[in-house]
Amino acid sequence: MTDIAPLRDFIRAMTRMAEEGASETRWLTEGAALLRGLVADDAWLPDAFAEPGPRYRQYLLHCDPLERFCVVSFVWGPGQRTPIHNHTVWGLVGMLRGEEVSTEMRPGVPMRPGVPMRPGQVDRLRQGEVVAVSADTYDIHVVENALPDRASISIHVYGGNIGAIIRSVFDPETGAQKRFVSGYDNAAVPNLWDRSREMAAA
Ligand SMILES: [Fe+2]
């Protein structure tokens, strides 16, 4: 059995920030530092939330009761990628296992319907690294597993209940935008609160 304590501690620290009414700048600096600490350790994620599937999986690990932030495990099988999508809220991505590539996508030039989108900034994430998506960096991207032969897993934190936010996916060839609500692949979240082993050892 994995020891979920690092995730519980991370969620507590993020909840404190939410209670303090943290600004986006604080989430993207202090929150990023906390996430860097969480992904430095690869022993806490239960196997049920690390399982690849026929397409990439997004497992909700925790949603703040007031939907101020959420924590999601993204699992990429070899060759898997997202559609081009936006977020509309700030996001942090921390690489837990393997590597992934995030490619910013920009509107085509000239900016009119039917013009193919263009790639922008490319971020390759290696184990332990954290990047942000926000209005200050970029909001529209495509993400893929950078490894051809094994699964990659990243831990995402967003400034809302990301699976329930109305967002958009984009057609790379025309830039056409379509309504998108991502949802989650799991029906139950990890149990953060069985502290019996810790208490038995105290
Ligand atoms: Fe994304």
mmCIF file with all atom_site columns, N, CA and C and ligand atoms in Angstrom, residues 74 76 82-87 93 100 102 133 138-143 156 158 162 167 180, ligand 1:
data_model
loop_
_atom_site.group_PDB
_atom_site.id
_atom_site.type_symbol
_atom_site.label_atom_id
_atom_site.label_alt_id
_atom_site.label_comp_id
_atom_site.label_asym_id
_atom_site.label_entity_id
_atom_site.label_seq_id
_atom_site.pdbx_PDB_ins_code
_atom_site.Cartn_x
_atom_site.Cartn_y
_atom_site.Cartn_z
_atom_site.occupancy
_atom_site.B_iso_or_equiv
_atom_site.pdbx_formal_charge
_atom_site.auth_seq_id
_atom_site.auth_comp_id
_atom_site.auth_asym_id
_atom_site.auth_atom_id
_atom_site.pdbx_PDB_model_num
ATOM   1  N  N  . PHE A 1 74  ? -2.662  12.854 -14.559 1.00 0.00 ? 74  PHE A N  1
ATOM   2  C  CA . PHE A 1 74  ? -2.789  12.587 -15.999 1.00 0.00 ? 74  PHE A CA 1
ATOM   3  C  C  . PHE A 1 74  ? -1.850  11.444 -16.355 1.00 0.00 ? 74  PHE A C  1
ATOM   4  N  N  . TRP A 1 76  ? -0.410  9.085  -19.439 1.00 0.00 ? 76  TRP A N  1
ATOM   5  C  CA . TRP A 1 76  ? -0.262  9.005  -20.896 1.00 0.00 ? 76  TRP A CA 1
ATOM   6  C  C  . TRP A 1 76  ? 0.368   7.676  -21.263 1.00 0.00 ? 76  TRP A C  1
ATOM   7  N  N  . THR A 1 82  ? -3.354  14.866 -26.114 1.00 0.00 ? 82  THR A N  1
ATOM   8  C  CA . THR A 1 82  ? -4.646  15.537 -25.947 1.00 0.00 ? 82  THR A CA 1
ATOM   9  C  C  . THR A 1 82  ? -5.055  16.150 -27.283 1.00 0.00 ? 82  THR A C  1
ATOM   10 N  N  . PRO A 1 83  ? -6.334  16.540 -27.399 1.00 0.00 ? 83  PRO A N  1
ATOM   11 C  CA . PRO A 1 83  ? -6.663  17.460 -28.488 1.00 0.00 ? 83  PRO A CA 1
ATOM   12 C  C  . PRO A 1 83  ? -6.074  18.835 -28.141 1.00 0.00 ? 83  PRO A C  1
ATOM   13 N  N  . ILE A 1 84  ? -6.072  19.761 -29.092 1.00 0.00 ? 84  ILE A N  1
ATOM   14 C  CA . ILE A 1 84  ? -5.688  21.149 -28.779 1.00 0.00 ? 84  ILE A CA 1
ATOM   15 C  C  . ILE A 1 84  ? -6.812  21.705 -27.900 1.00 0.00 ? 84  ILE A C  1
ATOM   16 N  N  . HIS A 1 85  ? -6.453  22.241 -26.734 1.00 0.00 ? 85  HIS A N  1
ATOM   17 C  CA . HIS A 1 85  ? -7.482  22.686 -25.784 1.00 0.00 ? 85  HIS A CA 1
ATOM   18 C  C  . HIS A 1 85  ? -7.030  23.913 -25.014 1.00 0.00 ? 85  HIS A C  1
ATOM   19 N  N  . ASN A 1 86  ? -7.985  24.592 -24.393 1.00 0.00 ? 86  ASN A N  1
ATOM   20 C  CA . ASN A 1 86  ? -7.649  25.695 -23.484 1.00 0.00 ? 86  ASN A CA 1
ATOM   21 C  C  . ASN A 1 86  ? -8.041  25.302 -22.064 1.00 0.00 ? 86  ASN A C  1
ATOM   22 N  N  . HIS A 1 87  ? -7.834  26.202 -21.109 1.00 0.00 ? 87  HIS A N  1
ATOM   23 C  CA . HIS A 1 87  ? -8.111  25.905 -19.700 1.00 0.00 ? 87  HIS A CA 1
ATOM   24 C  C  . HIS A 1 87  ? -9.048  26.937 -19.074 1.00 0.00 ? 87  HIS A C  1
ATOM   25 N  N  . VAL A 1 93  ? 1.594   22.101 -13.846 1.00 0.00 ? 93  VAL A N  1
ATOM   26 C  CA . VAL A 1 93  ? 1.837   20.725 -14.273 1.00 0.00 ? 93  VAL A CA 1
ATOM   27 C  C  . VAL A 1 93  ? 3.177   20.277 -13.707 1.00 0.00 ? 93  VAL A C  1
ATOM   28 N  N  . GLU A 1 100 ? 6.859   14.513 -20.781 1.00 0.00 ? 100 GLU A N  1
ATOM   29 C  CA . GLU A 1 100 ? 5.815   14.912 -21.717 1.00 0.00 ? 100 GLU A CA 1
ATOM   30 C  C  . GLU A 1 100 ? 6.215   16.215 -22.403 1.00 0.00 ? 100 GLU A C  1
ATOM   31 N  N  . SER A 1 102 ? 4.585   19.772 -23.999 1.00 0.00 ? 102 SER A N  1
ATOM   32 C  CA . SER A 1 102 ? 3.451   20.684 -24.133 1.00 0.00 ? 102 SER A CA 1
ATOM   33 C  C  . SER A 1 102 ? 3.810   21.678 -25.233 1.00 0.00 ? 102 SER A C  1
ATOM   34 N  N  . VAL A 1 133 ? 0.448   26.926 -16.845 1.00 0.00 ? 133 VAL A N  1
ATOM   35 C  CA . VAL A 1 133 ? -0.351  27.497 -17.942 1.00 0.00 ? 133 VAL A CA 1
ATOM   36 C  C  . VAL A 1 133 ? -1.176  28.614 -17.308 1.00 0.00 ? 133 VAL A C  1
ATOM   37 N  N  . TYR A 1 138 ? 0.734   30.720 -21.637 1.00 0.00 ? 138 TYR A N  1
ATOM   38 C  CA . TYR A 1 138 ? -0.200  30.439 -22.727 1.00 0.00 ? 138 TYR A CA 1
ATOM   39 C  C  . TYR A 1 138 ? -1.352  29.604 -22.195 1.00 0.00 ? 138 TYR A C  1
ATOM   40 N  N  . ASP A 1 139 ? -2.484  29.707 -22.850 1.00 0.00 ? 139 ASP A N  1
ATOM   41 C  CA . ASP A 1 139 ? -3.667  28.990 -22.381 1.00 0.00 ? 139 ASP A CA 1
ATOM   42 C  C  . ASP A 1 139 ? -4.081  27.871 -23.333 1.00 0.00 ? 139 ASP A C  1
ATOM   43 N  N  . ILE A 1 140 ? -3.607  27.929 -24.589 1.00 0.00 ? 140 ILE A N  1
ATOM   44 C  CA . ILE A 1 140 ? -4.025  26.921 -25.573 1.00 0.00 ? 140 ILE A CA 1
ATOM   45 C  C  . ILE A 1 140 ? -2.814  26.056 -25.916 1.00 0.00 ? 140 ILE A C  1
ATOM   46 N  N  . HIS A 1 141 ? -2.968  24.746 -25.743 1.00 0.00 ? 141 HIS A N  1
ATOM   47 C  CA . HIS A 1 141 ? -1.843  23.866 -26.059 1.00 0.00 ? 141 HIS A CA 1
ATOM   48 C  C  . HIS A 1 141 ? -2.316  22.449 -26.389 1.00 0.00 ? 141 HIS A C  1
ATOM   49 N  N  . VAL A 1 142 ? -1.333  21.653 -26.809 1.00 0.00 ? 142 VAL A N  1
ATOM   50 C  CA . VAL A 1 142 ? -1.542  20.216 -26.996 1.00 0.00 ? 142 VAL A CA 1
ATOM   51 C  C  . VAL A 1 142 ? -0.443  19.545 -26.175 1.00 0.00 ? 142 VAL A C  1
ATOM   52 N  N  . VAL A 1 143 ? -0.788  18.447 -25.495 1.00 0.00 ? 143 VAL A N  1
ATOM   53 C  CA . VAL A 1 143 ? 0.190   17.763 -24.640 1.00 0.00 ? 143 VAL A CA 1
ATOM   54 C  C  . VAL A 1 143 ? 0.293   16.318 -25.088 1.00 0.00 ? 143 VAL A C  1
ATOM   55 N  N  . HIS A 1 156 ? -1.440  17.539 -12.115 1.00 0.00 ? 156 HIS A N  1
ATOM   56 C  CA . HIS A 1 156 ? -1.896  18.872 -12.504 1.00 0.00 ? 156 HIS A CA 1
ATOM   57 C  C  . HIS A 1 156 ? -2.700  19.500 -11.372 1.00 0.00 ? 156 HIS A C  1
ATOM   58 N  N  . TYR A 1 158 ? -5.244  22.936 -10.895 1.00 0.00 ? 158 TYR A N  1
ATOM   59 C  CA . TYR A 1 158 ? -5.926  24.017 -11.624 1.00 0.00 ? 158 TYR A CA 1
ATOM   60 C  C  . TYR A 1 158 ? -6.683  24.905 -10.650 1.00 0.00 ? 158 TYR A C  1
ATOM   61 N  N  . ILE A 1 162 ? -11.501 21.520 -12.776 1.00 0.00 ? 162 ILE A N  1
ATOM   62 C  CA . ILE A 1 162 ? -11.213 21.563 -14.220 1.00 0.00 ? 162 ILE A CA 1
ATOM   63 C  C  . ILE A 1 162 ? -12.123 20.650 -15.043 1.00 0.00 ? 162 ILE A C  1
ATOM   64 N  N  . ARG A 1 167 ? -14.922 24.519 -21.486 1.00 0.00 ? 167 ARG A N  1
ATOM   65 C  CA . ARG A 1 167 ? -13.702 24.963 -22.174 1.00 0.00 ? 167 ARG A CA 1
ATOM   66 C  C  . ARG A 1 167 ? -13.884 24.746 -23.670 1.00 0.00 ? 167 ARG A C  1
ATOM   67 N  N  . PHE A 1 180 ? -16.141 22.064 -24.878 1.00 0.00 ? 180 PHE A N  1
ATOM   68 C  CA . PHE A 1 180 ? -15.440 20.904 -24.319 1.00 0.00 ? 180 PHE A CA 1
ATOM   69 C  C  . PHE A 1 180 ? -15.547 20.919 -22.794 1.00 0.00 ? 180 PHE A C  1
HETATM 70 FE FE . FE  B 2 .   ? -3.807  21.384 -20.725 1.00 0.00 ? 1   FE  B FE 1
#
